[in-house]
GROMACS .gro file of C-alpha atoms in nm:
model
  446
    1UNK     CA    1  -0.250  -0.003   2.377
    2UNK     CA    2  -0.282  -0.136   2.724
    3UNK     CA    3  -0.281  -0.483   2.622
    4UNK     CA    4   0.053  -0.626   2.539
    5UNK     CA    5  -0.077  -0.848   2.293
    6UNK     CA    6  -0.135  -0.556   2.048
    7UNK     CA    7   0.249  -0.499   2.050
    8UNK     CA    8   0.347  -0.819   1.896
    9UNK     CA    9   0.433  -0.816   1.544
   10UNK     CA   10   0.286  -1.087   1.311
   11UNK     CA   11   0.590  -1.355   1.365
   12UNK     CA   12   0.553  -1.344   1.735
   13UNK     CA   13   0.196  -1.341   1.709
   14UNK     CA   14   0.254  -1.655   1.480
   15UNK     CA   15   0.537  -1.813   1.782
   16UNK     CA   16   0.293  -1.708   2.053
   17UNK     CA   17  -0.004  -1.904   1.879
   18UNK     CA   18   0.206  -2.225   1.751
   19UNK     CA   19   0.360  -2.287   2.115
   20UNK     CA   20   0.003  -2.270   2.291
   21UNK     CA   21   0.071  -1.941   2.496
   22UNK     CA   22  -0.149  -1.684   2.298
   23UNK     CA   23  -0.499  -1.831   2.148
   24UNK     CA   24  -0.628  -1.686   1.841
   25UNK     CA   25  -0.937  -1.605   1.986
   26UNK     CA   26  -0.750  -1.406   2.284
   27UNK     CA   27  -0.561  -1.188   2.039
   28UNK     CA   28  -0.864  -1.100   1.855
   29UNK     CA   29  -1.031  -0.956   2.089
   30UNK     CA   30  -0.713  -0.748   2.208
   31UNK     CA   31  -0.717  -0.629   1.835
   32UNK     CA   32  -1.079  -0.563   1.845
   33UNK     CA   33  -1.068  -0.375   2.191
   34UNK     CA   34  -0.799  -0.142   2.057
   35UNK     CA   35  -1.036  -0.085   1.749
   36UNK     CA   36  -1.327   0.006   2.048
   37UNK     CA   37  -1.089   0.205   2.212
   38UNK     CA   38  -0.944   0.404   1.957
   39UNK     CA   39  -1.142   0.413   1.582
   40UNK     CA   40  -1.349   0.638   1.720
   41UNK     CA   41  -1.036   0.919   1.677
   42UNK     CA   42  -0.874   0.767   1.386
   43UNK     CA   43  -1.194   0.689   1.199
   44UNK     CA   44  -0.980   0.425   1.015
   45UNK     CA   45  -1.225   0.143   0.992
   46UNK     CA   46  -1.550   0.159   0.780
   47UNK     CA   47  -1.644  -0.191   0.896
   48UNK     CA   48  -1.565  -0.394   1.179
   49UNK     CA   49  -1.662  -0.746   1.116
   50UNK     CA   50  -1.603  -0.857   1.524
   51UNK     CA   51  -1.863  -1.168   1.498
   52UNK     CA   52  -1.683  -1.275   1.191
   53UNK     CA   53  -1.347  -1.259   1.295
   54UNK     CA   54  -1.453  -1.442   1.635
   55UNK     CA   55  -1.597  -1.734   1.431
   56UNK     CA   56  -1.279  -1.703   1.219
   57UNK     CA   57  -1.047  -1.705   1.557
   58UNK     CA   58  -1.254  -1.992   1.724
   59UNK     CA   59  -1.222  -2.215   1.389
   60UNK     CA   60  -0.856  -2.143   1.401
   61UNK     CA   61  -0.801  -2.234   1.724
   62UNK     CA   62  -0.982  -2.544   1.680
   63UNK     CA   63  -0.752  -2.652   1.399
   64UNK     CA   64  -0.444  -2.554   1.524
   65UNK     CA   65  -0.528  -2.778   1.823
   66UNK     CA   66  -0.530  -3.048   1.660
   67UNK     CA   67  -0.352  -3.047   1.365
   68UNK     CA   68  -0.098  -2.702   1.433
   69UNK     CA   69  -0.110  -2.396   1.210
   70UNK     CA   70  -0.082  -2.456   0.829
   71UNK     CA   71   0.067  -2.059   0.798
   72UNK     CA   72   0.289  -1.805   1.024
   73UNK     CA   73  -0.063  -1.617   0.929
   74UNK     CA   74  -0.326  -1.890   1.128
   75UNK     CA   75  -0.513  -1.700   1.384
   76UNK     CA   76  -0.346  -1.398   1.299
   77UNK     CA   77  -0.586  -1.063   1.252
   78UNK     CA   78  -0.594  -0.848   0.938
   79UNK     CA   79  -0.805  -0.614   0.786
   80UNK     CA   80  -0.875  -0.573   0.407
   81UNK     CA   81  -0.888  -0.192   0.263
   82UNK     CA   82  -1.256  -0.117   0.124
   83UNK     CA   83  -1.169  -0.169  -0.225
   84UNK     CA   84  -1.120  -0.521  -0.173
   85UNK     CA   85  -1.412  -0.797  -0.244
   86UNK     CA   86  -1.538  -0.992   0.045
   87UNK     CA   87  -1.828  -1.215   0.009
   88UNK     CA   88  -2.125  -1.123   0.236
   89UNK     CA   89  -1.955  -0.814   0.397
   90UNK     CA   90  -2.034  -0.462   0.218
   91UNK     CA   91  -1.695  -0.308  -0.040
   92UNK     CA   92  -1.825   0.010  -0.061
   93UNK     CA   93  -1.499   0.189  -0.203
   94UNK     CA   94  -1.602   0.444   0.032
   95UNK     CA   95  -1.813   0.574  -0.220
   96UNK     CA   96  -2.211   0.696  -0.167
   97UNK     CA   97  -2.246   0.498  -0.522
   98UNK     CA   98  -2.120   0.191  -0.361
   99UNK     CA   99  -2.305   0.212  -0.006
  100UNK     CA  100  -2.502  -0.119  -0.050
  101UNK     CA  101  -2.247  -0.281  -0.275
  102UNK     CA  102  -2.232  -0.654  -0.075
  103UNK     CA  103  -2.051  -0.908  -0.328
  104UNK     CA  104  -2.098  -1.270  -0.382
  105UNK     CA  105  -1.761  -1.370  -0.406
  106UNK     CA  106  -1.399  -1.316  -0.224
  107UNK     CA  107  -1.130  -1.117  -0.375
  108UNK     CA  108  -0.849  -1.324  -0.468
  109UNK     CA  109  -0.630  -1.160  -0.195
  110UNK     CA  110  -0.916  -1.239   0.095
  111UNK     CA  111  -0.934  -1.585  -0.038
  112UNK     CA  112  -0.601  -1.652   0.022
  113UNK     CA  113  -0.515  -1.453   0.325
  114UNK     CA  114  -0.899  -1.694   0.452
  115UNK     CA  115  -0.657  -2.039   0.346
  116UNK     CA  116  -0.378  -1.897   0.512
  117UNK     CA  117  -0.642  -1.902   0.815
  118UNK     CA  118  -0.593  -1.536   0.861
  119UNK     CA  119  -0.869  -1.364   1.105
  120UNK     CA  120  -1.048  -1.051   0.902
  121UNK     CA  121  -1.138  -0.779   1.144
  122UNK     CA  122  -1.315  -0.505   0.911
  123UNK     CA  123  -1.259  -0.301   0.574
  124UNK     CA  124  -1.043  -0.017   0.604
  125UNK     CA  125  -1.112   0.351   0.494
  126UNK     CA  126  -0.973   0.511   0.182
  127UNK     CA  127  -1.008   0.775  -0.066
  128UNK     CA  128  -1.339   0.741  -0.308
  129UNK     CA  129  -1.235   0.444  -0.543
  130UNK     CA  130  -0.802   0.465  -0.443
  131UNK     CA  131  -0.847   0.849  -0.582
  132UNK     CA  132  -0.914   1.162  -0.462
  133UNK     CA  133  -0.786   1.292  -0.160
  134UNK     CA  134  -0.923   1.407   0.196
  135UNK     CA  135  -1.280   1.476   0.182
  136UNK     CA  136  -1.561   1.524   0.313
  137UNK     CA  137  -1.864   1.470   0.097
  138UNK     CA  138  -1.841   1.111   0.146
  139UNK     CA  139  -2.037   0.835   0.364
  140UNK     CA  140  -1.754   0.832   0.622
  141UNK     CA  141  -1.523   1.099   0.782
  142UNK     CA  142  -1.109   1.077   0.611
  143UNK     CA  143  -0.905   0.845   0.852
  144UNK     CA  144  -0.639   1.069   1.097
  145UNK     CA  145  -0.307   1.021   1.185
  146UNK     CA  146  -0.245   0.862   1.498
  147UNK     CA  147   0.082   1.025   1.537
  148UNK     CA  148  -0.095   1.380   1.495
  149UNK     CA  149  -0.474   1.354   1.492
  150UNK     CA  150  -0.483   1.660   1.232
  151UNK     CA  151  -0.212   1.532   0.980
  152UNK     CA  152  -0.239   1.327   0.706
  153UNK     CA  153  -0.246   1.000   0.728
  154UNK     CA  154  -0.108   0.920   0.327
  155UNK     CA  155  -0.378   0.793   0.062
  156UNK     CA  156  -0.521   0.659  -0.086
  157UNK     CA  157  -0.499   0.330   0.130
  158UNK     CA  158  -0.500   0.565   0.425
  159UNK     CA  159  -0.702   0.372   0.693
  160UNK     CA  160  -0.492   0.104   0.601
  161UNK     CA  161  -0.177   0.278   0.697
  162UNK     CA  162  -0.344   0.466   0.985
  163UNK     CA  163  -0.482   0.129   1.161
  164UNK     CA  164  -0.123  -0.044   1.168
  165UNK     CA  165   0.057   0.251   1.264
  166UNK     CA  166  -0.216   0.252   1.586
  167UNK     CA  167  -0.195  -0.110   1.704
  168UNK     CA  168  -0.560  -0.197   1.568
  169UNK     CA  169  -0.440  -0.495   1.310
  170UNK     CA  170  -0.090  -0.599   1.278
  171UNK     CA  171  -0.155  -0.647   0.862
  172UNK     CA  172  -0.354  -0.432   0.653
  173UNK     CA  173  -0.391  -0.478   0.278
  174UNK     CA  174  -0.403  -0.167   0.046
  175UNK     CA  175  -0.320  -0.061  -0.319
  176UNK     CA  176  -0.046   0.124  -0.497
  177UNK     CA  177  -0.137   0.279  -0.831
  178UNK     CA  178   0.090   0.594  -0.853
  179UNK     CA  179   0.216   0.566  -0.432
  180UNK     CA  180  -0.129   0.427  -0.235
  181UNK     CA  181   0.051   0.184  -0.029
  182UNK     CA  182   0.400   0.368   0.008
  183UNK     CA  183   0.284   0.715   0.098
  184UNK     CA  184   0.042   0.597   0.412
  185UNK     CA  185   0.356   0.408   0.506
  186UNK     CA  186   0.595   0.695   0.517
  187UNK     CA  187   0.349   0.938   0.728
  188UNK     CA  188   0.237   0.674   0.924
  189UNK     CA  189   0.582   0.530   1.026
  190UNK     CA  190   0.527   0.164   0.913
  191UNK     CA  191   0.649  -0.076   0.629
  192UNK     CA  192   0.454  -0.110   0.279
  193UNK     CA  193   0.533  -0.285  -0.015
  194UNK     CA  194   0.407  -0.219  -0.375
  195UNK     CA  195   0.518  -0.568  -0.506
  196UNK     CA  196   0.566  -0.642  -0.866
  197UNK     CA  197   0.303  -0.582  -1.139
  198UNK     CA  198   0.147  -0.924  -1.207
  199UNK     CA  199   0.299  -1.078  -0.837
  200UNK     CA  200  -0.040  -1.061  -0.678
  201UNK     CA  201  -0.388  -1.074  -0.814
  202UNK     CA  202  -0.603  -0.812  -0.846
  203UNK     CA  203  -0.925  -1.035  -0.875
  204UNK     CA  204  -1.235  -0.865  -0.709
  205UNK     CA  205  -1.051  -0.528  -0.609
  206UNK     CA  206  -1.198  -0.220  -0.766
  207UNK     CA  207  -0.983  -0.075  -1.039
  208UNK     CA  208  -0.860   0.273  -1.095
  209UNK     CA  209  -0.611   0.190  -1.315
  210UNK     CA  210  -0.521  -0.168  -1.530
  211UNK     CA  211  -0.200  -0.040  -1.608
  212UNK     CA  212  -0.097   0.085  -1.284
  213UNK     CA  213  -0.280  -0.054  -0.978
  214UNK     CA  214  -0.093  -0.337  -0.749
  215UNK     CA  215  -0.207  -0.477  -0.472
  216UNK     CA  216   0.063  -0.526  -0.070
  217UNK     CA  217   0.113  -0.525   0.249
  218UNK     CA  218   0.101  -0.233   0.521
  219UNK     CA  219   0.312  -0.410   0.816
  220UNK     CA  220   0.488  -0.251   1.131
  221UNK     CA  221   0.824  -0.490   1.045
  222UNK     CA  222   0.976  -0.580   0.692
  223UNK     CA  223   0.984  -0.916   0.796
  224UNK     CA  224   0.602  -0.901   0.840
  225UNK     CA  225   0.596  -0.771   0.504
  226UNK     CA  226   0.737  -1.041   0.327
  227UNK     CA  227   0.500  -1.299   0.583
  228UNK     CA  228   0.205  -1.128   0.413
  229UNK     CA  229   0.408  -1.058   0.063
  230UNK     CA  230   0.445  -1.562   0.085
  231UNK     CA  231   0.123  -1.560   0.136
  232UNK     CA  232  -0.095  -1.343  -0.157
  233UNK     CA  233   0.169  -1.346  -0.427
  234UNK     CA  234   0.120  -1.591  -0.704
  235UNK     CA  235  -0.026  -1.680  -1.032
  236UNK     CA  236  -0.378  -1.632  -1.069
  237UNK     CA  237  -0.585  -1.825  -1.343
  238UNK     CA  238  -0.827  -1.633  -1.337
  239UNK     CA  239  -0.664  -1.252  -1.367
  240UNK     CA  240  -0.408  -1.250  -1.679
  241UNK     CA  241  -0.215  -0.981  -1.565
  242UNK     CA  242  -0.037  -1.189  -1.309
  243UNK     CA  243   0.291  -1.384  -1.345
  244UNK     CA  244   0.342  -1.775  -1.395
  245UNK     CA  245   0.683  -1.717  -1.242
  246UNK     CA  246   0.783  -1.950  -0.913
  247UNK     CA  247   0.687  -1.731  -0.584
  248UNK     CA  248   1.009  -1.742  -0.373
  249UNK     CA  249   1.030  -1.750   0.014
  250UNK     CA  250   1.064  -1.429   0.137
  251UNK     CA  251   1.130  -1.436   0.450
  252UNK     CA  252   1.473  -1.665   0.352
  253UNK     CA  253   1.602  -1.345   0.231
  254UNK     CA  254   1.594  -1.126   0.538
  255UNK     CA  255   1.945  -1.126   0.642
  256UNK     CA  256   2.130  -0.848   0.865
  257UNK     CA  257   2.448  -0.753   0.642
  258UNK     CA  258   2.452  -0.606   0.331
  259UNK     CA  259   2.804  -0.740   0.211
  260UNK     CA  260   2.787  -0.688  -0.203
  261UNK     CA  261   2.510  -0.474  -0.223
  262UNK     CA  262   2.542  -0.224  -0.465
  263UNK     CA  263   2.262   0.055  -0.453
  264UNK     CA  264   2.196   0.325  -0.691
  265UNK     CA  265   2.080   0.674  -0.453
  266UNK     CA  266   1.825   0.866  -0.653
  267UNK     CA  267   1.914   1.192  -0.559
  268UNK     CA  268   1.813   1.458  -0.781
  269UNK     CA  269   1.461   1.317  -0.761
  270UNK     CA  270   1.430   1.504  -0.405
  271UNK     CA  271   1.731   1.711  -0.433
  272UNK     CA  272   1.678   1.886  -0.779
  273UNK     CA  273   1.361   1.777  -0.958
  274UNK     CA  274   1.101   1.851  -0.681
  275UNK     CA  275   1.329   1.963  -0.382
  276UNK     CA  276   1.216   1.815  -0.032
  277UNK     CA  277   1.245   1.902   0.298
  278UNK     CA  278   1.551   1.962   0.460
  279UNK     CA  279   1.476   1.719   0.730
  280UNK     CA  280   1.404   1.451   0.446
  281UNK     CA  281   1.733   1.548   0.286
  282UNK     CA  282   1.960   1.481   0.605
  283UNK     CA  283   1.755   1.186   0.636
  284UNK     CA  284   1.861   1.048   0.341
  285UNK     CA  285   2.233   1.105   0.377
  286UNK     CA  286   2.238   0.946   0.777
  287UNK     CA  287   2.003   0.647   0.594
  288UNK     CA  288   2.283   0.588   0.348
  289UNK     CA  289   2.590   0.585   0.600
  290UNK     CA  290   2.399   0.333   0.775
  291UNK     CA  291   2.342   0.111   0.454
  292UNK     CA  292   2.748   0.176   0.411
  293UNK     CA  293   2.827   0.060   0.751
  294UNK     CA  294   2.645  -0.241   0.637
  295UNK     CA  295   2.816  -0.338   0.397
  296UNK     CA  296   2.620  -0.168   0.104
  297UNK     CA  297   2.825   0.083  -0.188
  298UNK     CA  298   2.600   0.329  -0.238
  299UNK     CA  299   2.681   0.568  -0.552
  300UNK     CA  300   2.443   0.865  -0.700
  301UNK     CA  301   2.262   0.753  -1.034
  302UNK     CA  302   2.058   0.976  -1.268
  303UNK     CA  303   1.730   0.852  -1.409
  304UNK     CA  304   1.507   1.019  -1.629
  305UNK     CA  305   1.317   1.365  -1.450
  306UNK     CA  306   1.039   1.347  -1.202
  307UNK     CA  307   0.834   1.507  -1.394
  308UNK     CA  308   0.883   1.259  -1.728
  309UNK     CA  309   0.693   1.021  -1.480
  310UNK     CA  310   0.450   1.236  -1.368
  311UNK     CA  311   0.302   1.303  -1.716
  312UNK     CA  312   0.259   0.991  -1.793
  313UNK     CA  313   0.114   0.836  -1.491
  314UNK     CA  314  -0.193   1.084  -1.457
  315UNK     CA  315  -0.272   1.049  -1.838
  316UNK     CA  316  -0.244   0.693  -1.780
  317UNK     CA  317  -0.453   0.718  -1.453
  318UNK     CA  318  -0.691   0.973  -1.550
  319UNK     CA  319  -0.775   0.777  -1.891
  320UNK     CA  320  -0.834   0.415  -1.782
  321UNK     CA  321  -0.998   0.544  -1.433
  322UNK     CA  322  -1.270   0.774  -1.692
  323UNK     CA  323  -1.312   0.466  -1.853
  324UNK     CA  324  -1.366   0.264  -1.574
  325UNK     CA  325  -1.617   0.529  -1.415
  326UNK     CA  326  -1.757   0.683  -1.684
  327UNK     CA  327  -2.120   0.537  -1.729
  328UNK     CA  328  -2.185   0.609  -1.343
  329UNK     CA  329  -1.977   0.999  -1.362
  330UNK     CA  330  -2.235   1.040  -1.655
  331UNK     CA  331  -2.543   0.930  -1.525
  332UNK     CA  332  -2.510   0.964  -1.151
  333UNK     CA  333  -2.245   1.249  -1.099
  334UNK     CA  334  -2.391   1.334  -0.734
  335UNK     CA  335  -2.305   1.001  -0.586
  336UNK     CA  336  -1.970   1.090  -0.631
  337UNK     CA  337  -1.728   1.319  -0.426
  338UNK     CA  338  -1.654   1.619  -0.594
  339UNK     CA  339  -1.256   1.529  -0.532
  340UNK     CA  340  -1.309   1.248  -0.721
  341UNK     CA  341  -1.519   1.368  -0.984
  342UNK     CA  342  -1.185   1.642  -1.003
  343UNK     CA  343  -0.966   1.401  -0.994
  344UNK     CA  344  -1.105   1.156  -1.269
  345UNK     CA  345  -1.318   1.390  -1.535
  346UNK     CA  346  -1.022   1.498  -1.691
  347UNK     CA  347  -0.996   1.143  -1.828
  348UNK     CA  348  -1.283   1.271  -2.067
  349UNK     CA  349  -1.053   1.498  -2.262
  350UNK     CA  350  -0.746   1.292  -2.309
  351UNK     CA  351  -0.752   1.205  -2.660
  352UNK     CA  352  -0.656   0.830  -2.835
  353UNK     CA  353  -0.342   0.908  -2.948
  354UNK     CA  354  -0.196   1.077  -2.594
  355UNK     CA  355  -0.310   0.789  -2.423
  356UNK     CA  356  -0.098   0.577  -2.700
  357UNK     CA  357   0.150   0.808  -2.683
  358UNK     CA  358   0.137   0.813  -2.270
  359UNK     CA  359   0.177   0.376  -2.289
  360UNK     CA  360   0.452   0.366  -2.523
  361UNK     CA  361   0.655   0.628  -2.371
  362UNK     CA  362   0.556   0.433  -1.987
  363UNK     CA  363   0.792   0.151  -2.163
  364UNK     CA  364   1.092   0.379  -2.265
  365UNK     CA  365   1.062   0.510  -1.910
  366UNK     CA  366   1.068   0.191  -1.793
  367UNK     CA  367   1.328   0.080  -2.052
  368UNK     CA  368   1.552   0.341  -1.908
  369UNK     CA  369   1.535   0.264  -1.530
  370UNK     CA  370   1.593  -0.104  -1.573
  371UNK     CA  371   1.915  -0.041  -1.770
  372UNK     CA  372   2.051   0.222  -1.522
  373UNK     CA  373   1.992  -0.055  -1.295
  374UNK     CA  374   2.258  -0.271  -1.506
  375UNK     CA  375   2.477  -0.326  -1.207
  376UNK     CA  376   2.262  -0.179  -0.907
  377UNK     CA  377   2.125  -0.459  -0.701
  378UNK     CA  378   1.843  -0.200  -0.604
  379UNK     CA  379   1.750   0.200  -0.571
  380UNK     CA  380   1.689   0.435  -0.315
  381UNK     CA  381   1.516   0.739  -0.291
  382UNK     CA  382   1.277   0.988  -0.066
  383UNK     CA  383   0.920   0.855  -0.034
  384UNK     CA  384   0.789   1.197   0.018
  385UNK     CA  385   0.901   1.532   0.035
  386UNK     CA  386   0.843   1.620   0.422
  387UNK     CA  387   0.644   1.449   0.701
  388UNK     CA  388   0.255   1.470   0.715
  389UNK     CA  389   0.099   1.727   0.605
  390UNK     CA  390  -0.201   1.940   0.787
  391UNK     CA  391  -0.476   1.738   0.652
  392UNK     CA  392  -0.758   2.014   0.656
  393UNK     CA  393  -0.508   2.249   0.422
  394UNK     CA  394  -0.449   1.951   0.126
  395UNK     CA  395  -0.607   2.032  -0.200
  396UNK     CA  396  -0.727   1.821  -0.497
  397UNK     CA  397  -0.547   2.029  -0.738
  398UNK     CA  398  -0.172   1.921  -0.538
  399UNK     CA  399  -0.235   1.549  -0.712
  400UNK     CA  400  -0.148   1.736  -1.087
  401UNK     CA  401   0.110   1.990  -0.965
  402UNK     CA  402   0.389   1.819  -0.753
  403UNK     CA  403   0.506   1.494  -0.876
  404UNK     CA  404   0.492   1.214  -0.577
  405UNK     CA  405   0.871   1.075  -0.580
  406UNK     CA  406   0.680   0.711  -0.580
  407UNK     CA  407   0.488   0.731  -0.926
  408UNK     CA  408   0.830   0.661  -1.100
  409UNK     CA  409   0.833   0.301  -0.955
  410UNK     CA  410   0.428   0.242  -1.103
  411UNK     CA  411   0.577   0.361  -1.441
  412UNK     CA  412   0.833   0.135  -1.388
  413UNK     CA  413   0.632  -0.144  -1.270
  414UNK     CA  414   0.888  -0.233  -0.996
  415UNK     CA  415   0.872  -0.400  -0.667
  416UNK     CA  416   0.948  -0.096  -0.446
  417UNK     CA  417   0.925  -0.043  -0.034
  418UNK     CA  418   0.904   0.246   0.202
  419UNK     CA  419   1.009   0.162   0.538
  420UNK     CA  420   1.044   0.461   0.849
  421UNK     CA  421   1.366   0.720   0.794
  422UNK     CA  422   1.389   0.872   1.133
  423UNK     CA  423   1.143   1.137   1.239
  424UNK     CA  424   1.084   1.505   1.230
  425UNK     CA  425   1.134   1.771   1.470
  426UNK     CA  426   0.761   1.762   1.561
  427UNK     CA  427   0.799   1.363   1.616
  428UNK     CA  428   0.671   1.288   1.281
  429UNK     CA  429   0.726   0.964   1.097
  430UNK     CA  430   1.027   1.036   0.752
  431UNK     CA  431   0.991   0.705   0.487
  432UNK     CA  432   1.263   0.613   0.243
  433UNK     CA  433   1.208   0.396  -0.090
  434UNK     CA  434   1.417   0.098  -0.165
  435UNK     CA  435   1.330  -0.035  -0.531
  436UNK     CA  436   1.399  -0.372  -0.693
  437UNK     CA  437   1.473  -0.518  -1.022
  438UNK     CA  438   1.138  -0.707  -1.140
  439UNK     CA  439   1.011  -0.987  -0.887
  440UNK     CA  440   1.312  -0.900  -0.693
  441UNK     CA  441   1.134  -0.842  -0.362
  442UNK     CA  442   1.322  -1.031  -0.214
  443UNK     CA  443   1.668  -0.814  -0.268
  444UNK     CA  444   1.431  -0.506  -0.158
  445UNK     CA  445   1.270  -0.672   0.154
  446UNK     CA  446   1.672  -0.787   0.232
   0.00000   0.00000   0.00000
């Protein structure tokens, strides 16, 4: 990234723009000339939208010219994973089934990200429909990692985490349903935030799962996070899963200490019920002397196994995302990947009363982690078990074997955050979870 421009996060970009040094139109075409320069390895984008972001950047500019900017996000790029609506501008959910899929109407997350006078630069690559995995049977190529071209970038929001970690947006939107935000994040080396179910609207973003999926923030800072976090979060008339509950300002609660913060380490999650790395496991211990030296107690607690969560996340996933597909799998199986199709027919077999059974025992799970977190003002644990992986040696079968360490926090319905842990050997980016009571993000983003 020659241009300095494309090295500011989003609150300088927002200083630079309000005090007249930086136009918005200037630092959208930095952003765009990085996406020139360098999609071309990282295949993150599956749109770039350049003539509508420059109209977006000029009208900006205009208004903040003469009236200032009405958000730290006016004139400030993004781009919008491909599950998400935007009117006139194909959501394709990287999908064959999808390829001419042009809506007439905004998701609610574009719509307010457009008020904020944010600047959309494209739709962002992910897995077919936020499931599956790396493959290639689809319209366009998996994203790479731009810290090792042939490693994984994390999925399913994976050009989402891939195009932050490069420079190309400052903000990318993805979604979480059993890790889809936090596991790009930890091999990509940047913050993401699975907020609270019900804190952000879901309106006109493809489903997977009802009971699962959430909608953040991919950001380089966690300050950035909770810019992006003010700005989408809120109740939603028109999808009833959100909250009514008062959306607080984030960025008040960034502070540097940690004086009274008690923090619960989930340990045997990495240690015992799926061990990790050993590099992820020193990790942890030098992340939680630092947390100490701030000010933090940090003491070991025990939740329910790994595994627990991992049972009833896929037979919640699988089931809701059969139902969700299941006219198209039946009638037009070929437009779909054969990862996905994997990945999702399963769904078919999973009778009434174990998806019952899967629900009710999602709320005892749930039940459990909120009282062990009695006292704890939040939790921390491994986002994944190792840095990125080789992405040409990843199967589909992996998504039923090993547990991901962030499914427990979907279960849960939590707010929950990986931020960067350090690095491997090799250079490679480490993440570590910090979880929240519910609509405490702003305790986790602190």
């Amino acid at each position: 990234m020659k241009n300095p421009l494309c090295h500011l996060n989003i609150s300088e970009c927002a200083r630079e723009i309000a005090s007249g040094k930086v136009s918005p139109v200037e630092l959208t075409k930095a952003f765009l000339d990085v996406i020139e320069a360098q999609d071309t390895n990282i295949n993150a984008f599956l749109e770039v939208t350049a003539d509508f972001a420059l109209a977006q950047a000029r009208a900006a500019e205009d208004e903040i010219q003469q009236i200032g900017p009405r958000s730290p996000m006016h004139g400030v790029p993004f781009a919008l994973k491909d599950i998400y609506d935007t009117r006139g501008i194909t959501t394709t959910g990287n999908s064959a089934l999808c390829r001419q899929r042009i809506p007439s109407e905004d998701s609610a997350c574009a719509e307010r990200l457009y008020s904020a006078g944010a600047v959309l630069l494209g739709k962002l690559a992910t897995h077919e429909f936020a499931t599956g995995g790396p493959s290639y049977d689809l319209p366009w190529p998996p994203a790479s990692n731009p810290w090792l071209l042939d490693r994984f970038p994390g999925g399913s929001s994976s050009g989402s985490g891939a195009a932050v970690a490069m420079g190309m947006v400052p903000a990318a939107l993805g979604s979480d349903t059993a890790g889809s935000i936090r596991l790009p994040a930890a091999f990509c080396g940047v913050a993401g935030l699975k907020p609270t179910y019900g804190r952000v609207s879901k309106r006109g973003v493809l489903p997977l799962s009802w009971t699962l999926d959430t909608c953040g923030p991919l950001t380089w800072t966690v300050e950035d996070a909770a810019i992006v976090l003010q700005t989408i979060a809120g109740h939603d008339p028109w999808d009833p899963s959100t909250s009514q509950r008062d959306v607080p300002n984030y960025t008040n609660a960034l502070r540097e200490d940690l004086n009274g913060i008690r923090i619960g380490l989930v340990r045997h999650f990495y240690t015992k019920d799926s061990p990790a790395d050993e590099v992820t496991v020193i990790a942890m211990e030098e992340a939680v002397k630092t947390l100490e030296g701030l000010g933090a107690t940090v003491f070991d607690v025990e939740l329910p196994p790994l595994a627990d969560y991992q049972a009833v996340t896929r037979i919640i996933i699988v089931s809701e995302a059969f139902a969700i597909h299941r006219k198209n799998l039946l009638s037009k199986p070929d437009l779909y990947g054969a990862v996905t199709r994997y990945r999702i027919m399963p769904g078919a077999l999973v009778t009434a009363a174990d998806y019952s059974n899967a629900l009710r025992f999602q709320r005892v799970l749930a039940d459990k982690m909120l009282c062990a977190m009695g006292s704890i003002d939040a939790l921390l644990t491994a986002t994944t078990y190792g840095p990125a992986p080789v992405q040409s040696q990843m199967r589909a079968e992996t998504n039923f074997s090993r547990p991901p360490l962030t499914g427990p926090f979907n279960a849960a319905q939590l707010p929950a955050l990986s931020v960067c842990n350090g690095f491997s050997a090799e250079g490679l980016p480490l993440g570590m979870q910090i979880v929240g009571r519910p609509f405490d993000e702003s305790t986790v983003l602190h």
